[in-house]
CSV table of C-alpha atoms in Angstrom, one decimal:
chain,number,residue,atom,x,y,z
A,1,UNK,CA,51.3,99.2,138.3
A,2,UNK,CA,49.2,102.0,137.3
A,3,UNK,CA,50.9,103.3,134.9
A,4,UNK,CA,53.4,101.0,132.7
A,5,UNK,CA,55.6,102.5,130.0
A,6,UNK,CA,57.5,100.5,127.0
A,7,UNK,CA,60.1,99.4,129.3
A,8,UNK,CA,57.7,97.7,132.0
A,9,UNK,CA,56.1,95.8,129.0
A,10,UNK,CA,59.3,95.1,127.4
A,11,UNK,CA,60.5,93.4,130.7
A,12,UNK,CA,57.6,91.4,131.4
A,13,UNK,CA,58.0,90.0,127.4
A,14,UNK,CA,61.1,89.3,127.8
A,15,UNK,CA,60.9,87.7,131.1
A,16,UNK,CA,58.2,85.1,129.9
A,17,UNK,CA,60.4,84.7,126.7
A,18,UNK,CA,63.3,83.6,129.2
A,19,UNK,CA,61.2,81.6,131.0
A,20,UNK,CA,60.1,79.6,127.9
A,21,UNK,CA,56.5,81.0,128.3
A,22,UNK,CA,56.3,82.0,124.8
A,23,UNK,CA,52.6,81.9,124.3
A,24,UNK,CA,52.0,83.8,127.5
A,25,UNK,CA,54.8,86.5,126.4
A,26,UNK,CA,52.4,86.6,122.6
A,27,UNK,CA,49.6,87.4,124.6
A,28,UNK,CA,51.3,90.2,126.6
A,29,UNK,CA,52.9,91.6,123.6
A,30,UNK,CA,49.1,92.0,121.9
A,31,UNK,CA,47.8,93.6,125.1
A,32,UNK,CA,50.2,95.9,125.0
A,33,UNK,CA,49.6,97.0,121.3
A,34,UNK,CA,45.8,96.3,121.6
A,35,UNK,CA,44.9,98.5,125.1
A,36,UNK,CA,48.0,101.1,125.5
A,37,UNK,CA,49.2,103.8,123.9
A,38,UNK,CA,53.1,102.7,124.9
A,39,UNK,CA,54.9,101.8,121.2
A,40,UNK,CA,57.8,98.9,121.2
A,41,UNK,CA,61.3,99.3,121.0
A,42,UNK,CA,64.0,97.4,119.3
A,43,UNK,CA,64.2,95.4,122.7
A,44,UNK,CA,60.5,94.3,122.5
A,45,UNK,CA,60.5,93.7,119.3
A,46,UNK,CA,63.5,90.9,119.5
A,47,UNK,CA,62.1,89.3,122.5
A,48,UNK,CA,58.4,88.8,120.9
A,49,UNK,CA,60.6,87.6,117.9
A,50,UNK,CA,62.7,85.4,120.1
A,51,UNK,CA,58.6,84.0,121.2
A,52,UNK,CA,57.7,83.5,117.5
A,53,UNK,CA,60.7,81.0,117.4
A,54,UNK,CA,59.8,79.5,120.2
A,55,UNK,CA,56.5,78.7,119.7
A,56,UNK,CA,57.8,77.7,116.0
A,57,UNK,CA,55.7,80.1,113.7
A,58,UNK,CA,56.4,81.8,111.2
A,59,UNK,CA,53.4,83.3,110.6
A,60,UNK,CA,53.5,85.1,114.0
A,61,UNK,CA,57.3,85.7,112.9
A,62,UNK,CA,55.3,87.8,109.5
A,63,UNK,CA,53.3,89.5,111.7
A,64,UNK,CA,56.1,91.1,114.0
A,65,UNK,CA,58.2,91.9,110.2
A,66,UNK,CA,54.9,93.8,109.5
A,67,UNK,CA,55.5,96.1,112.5
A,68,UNK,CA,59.3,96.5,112.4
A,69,UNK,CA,58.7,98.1,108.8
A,70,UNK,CA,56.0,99.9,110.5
A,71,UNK,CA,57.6,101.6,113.2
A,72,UNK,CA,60.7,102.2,110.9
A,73,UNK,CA,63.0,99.2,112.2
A,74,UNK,CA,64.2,97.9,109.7
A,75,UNK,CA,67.6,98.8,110.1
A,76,UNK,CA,68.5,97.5,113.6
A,77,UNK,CA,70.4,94.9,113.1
A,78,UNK,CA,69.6,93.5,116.4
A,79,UNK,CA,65.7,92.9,115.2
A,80,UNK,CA,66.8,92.2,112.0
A,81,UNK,CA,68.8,89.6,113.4
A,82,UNK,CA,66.1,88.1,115.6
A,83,UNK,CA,63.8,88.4,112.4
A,84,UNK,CA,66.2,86.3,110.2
A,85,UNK,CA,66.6,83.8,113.2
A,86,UNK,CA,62.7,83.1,112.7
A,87,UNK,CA,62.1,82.8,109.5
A,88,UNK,CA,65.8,80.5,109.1
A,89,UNK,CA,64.3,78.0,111.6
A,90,UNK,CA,60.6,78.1,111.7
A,91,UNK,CA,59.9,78.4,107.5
A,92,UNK,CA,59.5,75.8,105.5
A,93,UNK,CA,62.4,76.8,102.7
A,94,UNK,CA,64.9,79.5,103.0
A,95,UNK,CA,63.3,82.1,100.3
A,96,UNK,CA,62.4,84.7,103.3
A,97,UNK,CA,65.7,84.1,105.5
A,98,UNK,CA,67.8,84.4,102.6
A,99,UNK,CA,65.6,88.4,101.4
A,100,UNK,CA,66.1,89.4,105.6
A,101,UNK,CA,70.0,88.1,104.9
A,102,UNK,CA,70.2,91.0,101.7
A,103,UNK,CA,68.3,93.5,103.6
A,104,UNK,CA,70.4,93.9,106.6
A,105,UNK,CA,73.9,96.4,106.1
A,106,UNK,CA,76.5,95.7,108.4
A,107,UNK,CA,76.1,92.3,108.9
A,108,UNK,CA,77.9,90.6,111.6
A,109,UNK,CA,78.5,87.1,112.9
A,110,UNK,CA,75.5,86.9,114.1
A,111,UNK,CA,73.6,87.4,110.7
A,112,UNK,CA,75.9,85.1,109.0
A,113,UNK,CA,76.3,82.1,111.5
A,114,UNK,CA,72.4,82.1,111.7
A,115,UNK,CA,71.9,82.1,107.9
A,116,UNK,CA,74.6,79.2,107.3
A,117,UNK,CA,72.9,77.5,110.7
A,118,UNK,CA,69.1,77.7,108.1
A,119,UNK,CA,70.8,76.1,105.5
A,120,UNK,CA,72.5,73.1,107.5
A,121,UNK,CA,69.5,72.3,109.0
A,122,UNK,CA,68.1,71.9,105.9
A,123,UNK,CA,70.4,69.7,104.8
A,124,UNK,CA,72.0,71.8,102.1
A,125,UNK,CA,75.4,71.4,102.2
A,126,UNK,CA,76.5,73.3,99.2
A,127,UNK,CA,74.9,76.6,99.5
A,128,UNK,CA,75.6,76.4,103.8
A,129,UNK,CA,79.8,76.4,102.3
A,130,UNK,CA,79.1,79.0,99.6
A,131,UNK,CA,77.6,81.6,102.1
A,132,UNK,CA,80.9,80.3,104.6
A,133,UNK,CA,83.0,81.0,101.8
A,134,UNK,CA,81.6,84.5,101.1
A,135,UNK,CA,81.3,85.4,104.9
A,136,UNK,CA,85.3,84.9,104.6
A,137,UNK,CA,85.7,87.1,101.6
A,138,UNK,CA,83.9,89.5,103.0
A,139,UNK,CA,86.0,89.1,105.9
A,140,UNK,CA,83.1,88.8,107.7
A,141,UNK,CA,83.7,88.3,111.5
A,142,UNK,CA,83.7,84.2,111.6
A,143,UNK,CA,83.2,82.3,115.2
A,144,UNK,CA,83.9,78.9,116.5
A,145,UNK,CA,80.3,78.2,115.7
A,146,UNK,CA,80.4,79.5,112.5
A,147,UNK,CA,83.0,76.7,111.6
A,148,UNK,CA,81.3,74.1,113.4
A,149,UNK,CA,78.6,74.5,110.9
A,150,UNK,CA,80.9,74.8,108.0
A,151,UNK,CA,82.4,71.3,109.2
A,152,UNK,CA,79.3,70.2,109.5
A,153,UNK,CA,78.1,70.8,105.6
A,154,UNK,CA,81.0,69.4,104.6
A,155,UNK,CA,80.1,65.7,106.6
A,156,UNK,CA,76.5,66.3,105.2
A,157,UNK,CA,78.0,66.0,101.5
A,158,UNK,CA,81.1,63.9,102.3
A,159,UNK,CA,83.2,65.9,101.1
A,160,UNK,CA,86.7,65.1,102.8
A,161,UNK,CA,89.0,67.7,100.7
A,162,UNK,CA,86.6,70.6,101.7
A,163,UNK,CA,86.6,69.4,105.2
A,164,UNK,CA,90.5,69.4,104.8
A,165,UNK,CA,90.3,72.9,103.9
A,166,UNK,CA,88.6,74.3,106.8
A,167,UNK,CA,90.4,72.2,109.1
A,168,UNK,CA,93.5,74.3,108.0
A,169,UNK,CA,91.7,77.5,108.1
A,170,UNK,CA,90.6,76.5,112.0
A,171,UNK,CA,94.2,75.9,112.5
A,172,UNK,CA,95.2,79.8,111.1
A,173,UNK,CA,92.4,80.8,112.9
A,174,UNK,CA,93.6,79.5,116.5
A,175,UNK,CA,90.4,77.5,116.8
A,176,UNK,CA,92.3,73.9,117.1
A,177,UNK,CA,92.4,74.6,120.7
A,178,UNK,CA,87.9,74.5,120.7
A,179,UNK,CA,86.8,71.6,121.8
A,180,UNK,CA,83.5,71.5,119.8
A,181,UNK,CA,85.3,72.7,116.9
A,182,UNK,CA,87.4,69.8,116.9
A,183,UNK,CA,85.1,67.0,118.1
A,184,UNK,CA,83.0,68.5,114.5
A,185,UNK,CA,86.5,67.8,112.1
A,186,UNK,CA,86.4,64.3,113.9
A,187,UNK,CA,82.8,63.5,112.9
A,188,UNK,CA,83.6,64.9,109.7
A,189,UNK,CA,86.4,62.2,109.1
A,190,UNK,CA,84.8,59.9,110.5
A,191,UNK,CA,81.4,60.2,108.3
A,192,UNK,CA,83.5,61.0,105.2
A,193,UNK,CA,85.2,57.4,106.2
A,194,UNK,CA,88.6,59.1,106.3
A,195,UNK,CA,89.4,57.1,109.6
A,196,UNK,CA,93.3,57.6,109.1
A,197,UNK,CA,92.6,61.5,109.0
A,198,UNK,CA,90.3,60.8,111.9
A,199,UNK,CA,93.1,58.8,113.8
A,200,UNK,CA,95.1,61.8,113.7
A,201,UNK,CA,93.2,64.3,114.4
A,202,UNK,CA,92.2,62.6,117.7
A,203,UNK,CA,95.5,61.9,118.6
A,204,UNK,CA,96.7,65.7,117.7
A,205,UNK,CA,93.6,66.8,120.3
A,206,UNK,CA,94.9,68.7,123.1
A,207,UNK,CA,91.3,68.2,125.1
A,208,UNK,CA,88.8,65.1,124.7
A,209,UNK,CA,85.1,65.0,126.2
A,210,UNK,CA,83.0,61.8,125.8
A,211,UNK,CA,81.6,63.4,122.4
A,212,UNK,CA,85.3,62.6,121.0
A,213,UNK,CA,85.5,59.2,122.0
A,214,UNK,CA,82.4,58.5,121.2
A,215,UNK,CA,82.7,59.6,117.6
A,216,UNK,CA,85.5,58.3,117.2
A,217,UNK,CA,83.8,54.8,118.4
A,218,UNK,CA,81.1,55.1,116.2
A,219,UNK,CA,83.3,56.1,113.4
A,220,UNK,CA,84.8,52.8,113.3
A,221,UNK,CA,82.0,50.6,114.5
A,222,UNK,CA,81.4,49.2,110.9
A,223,UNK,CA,84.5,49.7,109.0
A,224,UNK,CA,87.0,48.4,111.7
A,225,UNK,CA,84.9,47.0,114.9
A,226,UNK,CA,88.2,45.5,116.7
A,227,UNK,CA,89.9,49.4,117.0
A,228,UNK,CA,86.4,50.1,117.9
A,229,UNK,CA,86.3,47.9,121.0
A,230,UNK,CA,90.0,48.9,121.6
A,231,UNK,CA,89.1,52.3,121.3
A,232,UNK,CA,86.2,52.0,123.8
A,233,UNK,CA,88.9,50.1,126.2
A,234,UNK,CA,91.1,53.1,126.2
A,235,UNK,CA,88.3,55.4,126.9
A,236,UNK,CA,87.3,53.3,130.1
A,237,UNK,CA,91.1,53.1,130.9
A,238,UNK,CA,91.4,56.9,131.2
A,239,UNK,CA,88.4,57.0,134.1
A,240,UNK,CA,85.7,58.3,131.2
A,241,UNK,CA,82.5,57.2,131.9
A,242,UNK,CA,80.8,55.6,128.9
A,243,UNK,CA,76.8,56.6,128.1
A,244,UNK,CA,74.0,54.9,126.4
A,245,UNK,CA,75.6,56.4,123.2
A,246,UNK,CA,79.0,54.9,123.6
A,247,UNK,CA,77.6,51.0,124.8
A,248,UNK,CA,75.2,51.3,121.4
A,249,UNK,CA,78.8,51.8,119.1
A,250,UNK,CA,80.0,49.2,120.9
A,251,UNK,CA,77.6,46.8,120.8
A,252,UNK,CA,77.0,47.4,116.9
A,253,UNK,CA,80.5,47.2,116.4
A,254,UNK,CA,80.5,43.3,118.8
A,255,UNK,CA,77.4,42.7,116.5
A,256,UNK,CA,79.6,42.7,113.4
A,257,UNK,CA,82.0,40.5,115.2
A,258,UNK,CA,79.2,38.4,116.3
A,259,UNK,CA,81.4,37.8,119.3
A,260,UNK,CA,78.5,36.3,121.9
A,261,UNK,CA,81.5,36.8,125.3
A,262,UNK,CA,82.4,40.0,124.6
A,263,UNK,CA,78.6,40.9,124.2
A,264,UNK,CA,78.0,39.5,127.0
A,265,UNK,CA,80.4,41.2,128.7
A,266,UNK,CA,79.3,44.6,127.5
A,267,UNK,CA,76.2,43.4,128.3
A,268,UNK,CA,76.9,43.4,131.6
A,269,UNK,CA,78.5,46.7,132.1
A,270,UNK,CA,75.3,48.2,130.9
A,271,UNK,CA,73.3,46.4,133.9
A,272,UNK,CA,76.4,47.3,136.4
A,273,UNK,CA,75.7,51.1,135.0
A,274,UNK,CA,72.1,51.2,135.6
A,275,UNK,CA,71.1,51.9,132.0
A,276,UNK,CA,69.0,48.9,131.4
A,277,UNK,CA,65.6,49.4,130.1
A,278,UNK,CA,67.2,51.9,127.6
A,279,UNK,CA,64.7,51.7,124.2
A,280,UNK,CA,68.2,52.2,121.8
A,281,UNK,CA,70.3,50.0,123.8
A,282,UNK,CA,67.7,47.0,124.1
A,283,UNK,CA,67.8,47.1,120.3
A,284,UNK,CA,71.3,46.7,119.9
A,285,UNK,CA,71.1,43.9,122.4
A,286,UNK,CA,68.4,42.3,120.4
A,287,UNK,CA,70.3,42.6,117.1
A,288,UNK,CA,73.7,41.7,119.0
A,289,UNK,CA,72.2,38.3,120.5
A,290,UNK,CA,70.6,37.7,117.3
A,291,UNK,CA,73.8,38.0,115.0
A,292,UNK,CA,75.3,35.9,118.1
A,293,UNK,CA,73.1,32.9,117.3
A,294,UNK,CA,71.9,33.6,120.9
A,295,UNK,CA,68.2,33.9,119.9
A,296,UNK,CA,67.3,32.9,123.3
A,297,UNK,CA,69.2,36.1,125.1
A,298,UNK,CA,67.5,38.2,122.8
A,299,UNK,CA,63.7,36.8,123.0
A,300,UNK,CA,64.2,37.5,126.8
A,301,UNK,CA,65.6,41.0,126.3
A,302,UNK,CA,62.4,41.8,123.9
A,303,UNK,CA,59.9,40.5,126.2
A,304,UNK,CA,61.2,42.1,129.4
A,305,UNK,CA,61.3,45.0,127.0
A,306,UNK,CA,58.1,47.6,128.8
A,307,UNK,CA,57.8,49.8,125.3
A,308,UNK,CA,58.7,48.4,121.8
A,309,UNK,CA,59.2,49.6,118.7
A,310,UNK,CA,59.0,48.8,115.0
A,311,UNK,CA,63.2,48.3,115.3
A,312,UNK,CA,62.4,45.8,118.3
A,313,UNK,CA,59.8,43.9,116.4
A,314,UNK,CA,61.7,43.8,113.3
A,315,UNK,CA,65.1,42.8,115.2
A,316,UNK,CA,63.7,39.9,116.5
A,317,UNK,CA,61.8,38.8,113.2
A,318,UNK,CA,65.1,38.9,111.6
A,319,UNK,CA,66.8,37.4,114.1
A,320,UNK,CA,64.8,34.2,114.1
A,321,UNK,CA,64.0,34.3,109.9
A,322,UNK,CA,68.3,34.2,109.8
A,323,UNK,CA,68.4,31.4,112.4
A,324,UNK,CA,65.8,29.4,110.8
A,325,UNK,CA,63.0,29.9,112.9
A,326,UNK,CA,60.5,30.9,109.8
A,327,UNK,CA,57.6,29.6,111.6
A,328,UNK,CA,58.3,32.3,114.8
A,329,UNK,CA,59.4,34.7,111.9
A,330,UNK,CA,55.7,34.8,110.4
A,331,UNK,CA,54.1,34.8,114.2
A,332,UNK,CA,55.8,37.9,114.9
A,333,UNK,CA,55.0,39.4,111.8
């Protein structure tokens, strides 16, 4: 092309940006300010942006913040929310996610999912539900994924009475018809150990994927492992295909049971499945053997095993210290 206005650049930023080529869209985004005269737009703005997330830097992130207040941006909401995306997943805290967050007017659900989605992945629960809460008072437009977040805080801090809460709220809302919402108030039973609640709620679920049965599976692999194999049974009963996710519940749950048939058995469905030579699942076989008193089964898993890891070497070392093998204990140490 010999001549390429804002929207030619803009297109070819955004097309590497799509494509996941988010250095190569950096570099065409500097051309562009570095050899041409042609000034971005909102559009090129929150593609590069969408490239300084995905090449995780914040610092590139800065530099783009620089030129929205430069070119008098800062009140697009569309870059604004782009910007605050950055900085909430590539910063180290939340200081600059949280100053975008107060800057922007006429924040949407967008601004606020992205801002509760920062503090989540953090790990901090308690401000995650405050800025929820607020986003409601505000009446702030919420979204299934919005709550899905909420729910999420709420496992992160085990709180089972705030979890109640916004289960009710997703039932006013309409949103106990979402599959993901739901499957997220079932984790968050299941990790607040609430099983009865989480009983219920599966039961009360007009949809199920494998995500519910396996969290449900999961949920009561230590506290109950018998309705844990039962509930596996009833997931292969209704033609559900189980993963490597489901078989390591299962065999966690058989390993508390130290049960050596039924592991056996399970054992086998993995090989019938084709999903042998999983890393996670030749652990659980290793511990499950072990727990069995079937040192022997699990030796053979760990040395057919191609890669290890410190959970394989330490699974067999405890395996044979609790069988009173010290002597092979010490040699694999």
């Amino acid at each position: 092309m010999p001549e390429r206005d804002v929207i030619a650049w803009t297109t070819m930023v955004s097309g590497y940006t799509s494509c996941k080529l988010h250095g190569r869209a950096w570099v065409v985004f500097c051309e562009m300010m570095r050899y041409t005269d042609a000034r971005p737009n909102e559009f090129t703005l929150s593609s590069k942006l969408k490239a300084c997330k995905g090449i995780k830097s914040s610092s590139c992130g800065a530099l783009v913040h620089g030129l929205v207040l430069k070119q008098g941006m800062s009140g697009s909401l569309y870059v604004l929310n782009a910007l605050l995306d950055v900085y909430a997943t590539c910063c180290v805290n939340m200081d600059e996610a949280s100053a975008v967050f107060h800057e922007i007017r006429g924040k949407n659900d967008v601004s606020w999912t992205t801002l509760i989605a920062g503090y989540t992945h953090r790990g901090d629960g308690y401000v995650t539900l405050k800025f929820f809460r607020r986003m409601l008072l505000e009446e702030g437009e919420s979204n299934p994924f919005s709550f899905s977040i909420a729910v999420r805080a709420c496992a992160s801090i085990h709180s089972c009475t705030c979890g109640k809460q916004l289960h009710a709220a997703i039932v006013k809302h309409g949103l106990d018809f979402n599959l993901p919402v739901m499957n997220s108030i079932l984790d968050m039973y299941c990790k607040c150990s609430s099983l009865n609640d989480a009983k219920q709620c599966f039961h009360e679920m007009t949809q199920r994927d494998s995500i519910t049965w396996n969290t449900l599976i999961a949920g009561y692999e230590k506290s109950d492992p018998y309705e844990s194999i039962s509930t596996y049974s009833s997931m292969e009963s209704e033609g559900l295909s189980p993963n490597c996710f489901t078989f390591s519940s299962i065999i966690a749950a058989v390993a508390n049971l130290a049960i050596l048939s039924c592991g056996e058995q399970i054992h086998g469905r993995i090989i019938k499945r084709g999903l042998g030579g999983n890393l996670e699942l030749d652990n659980a076989l290793i511990d499950m053997y072990a727990k069995s008193g079937n040192i022997a089964s699990a030796r053979r898993i760990f040395d057919e095993m191609p890669p290890k890891n410190l959970v394989s070497w330490t699974s067999m070392m405890i395996g044979y210290g609790s069988h009173g093998y010290g002597n092979e204990a010490v040699d694999f140490f």
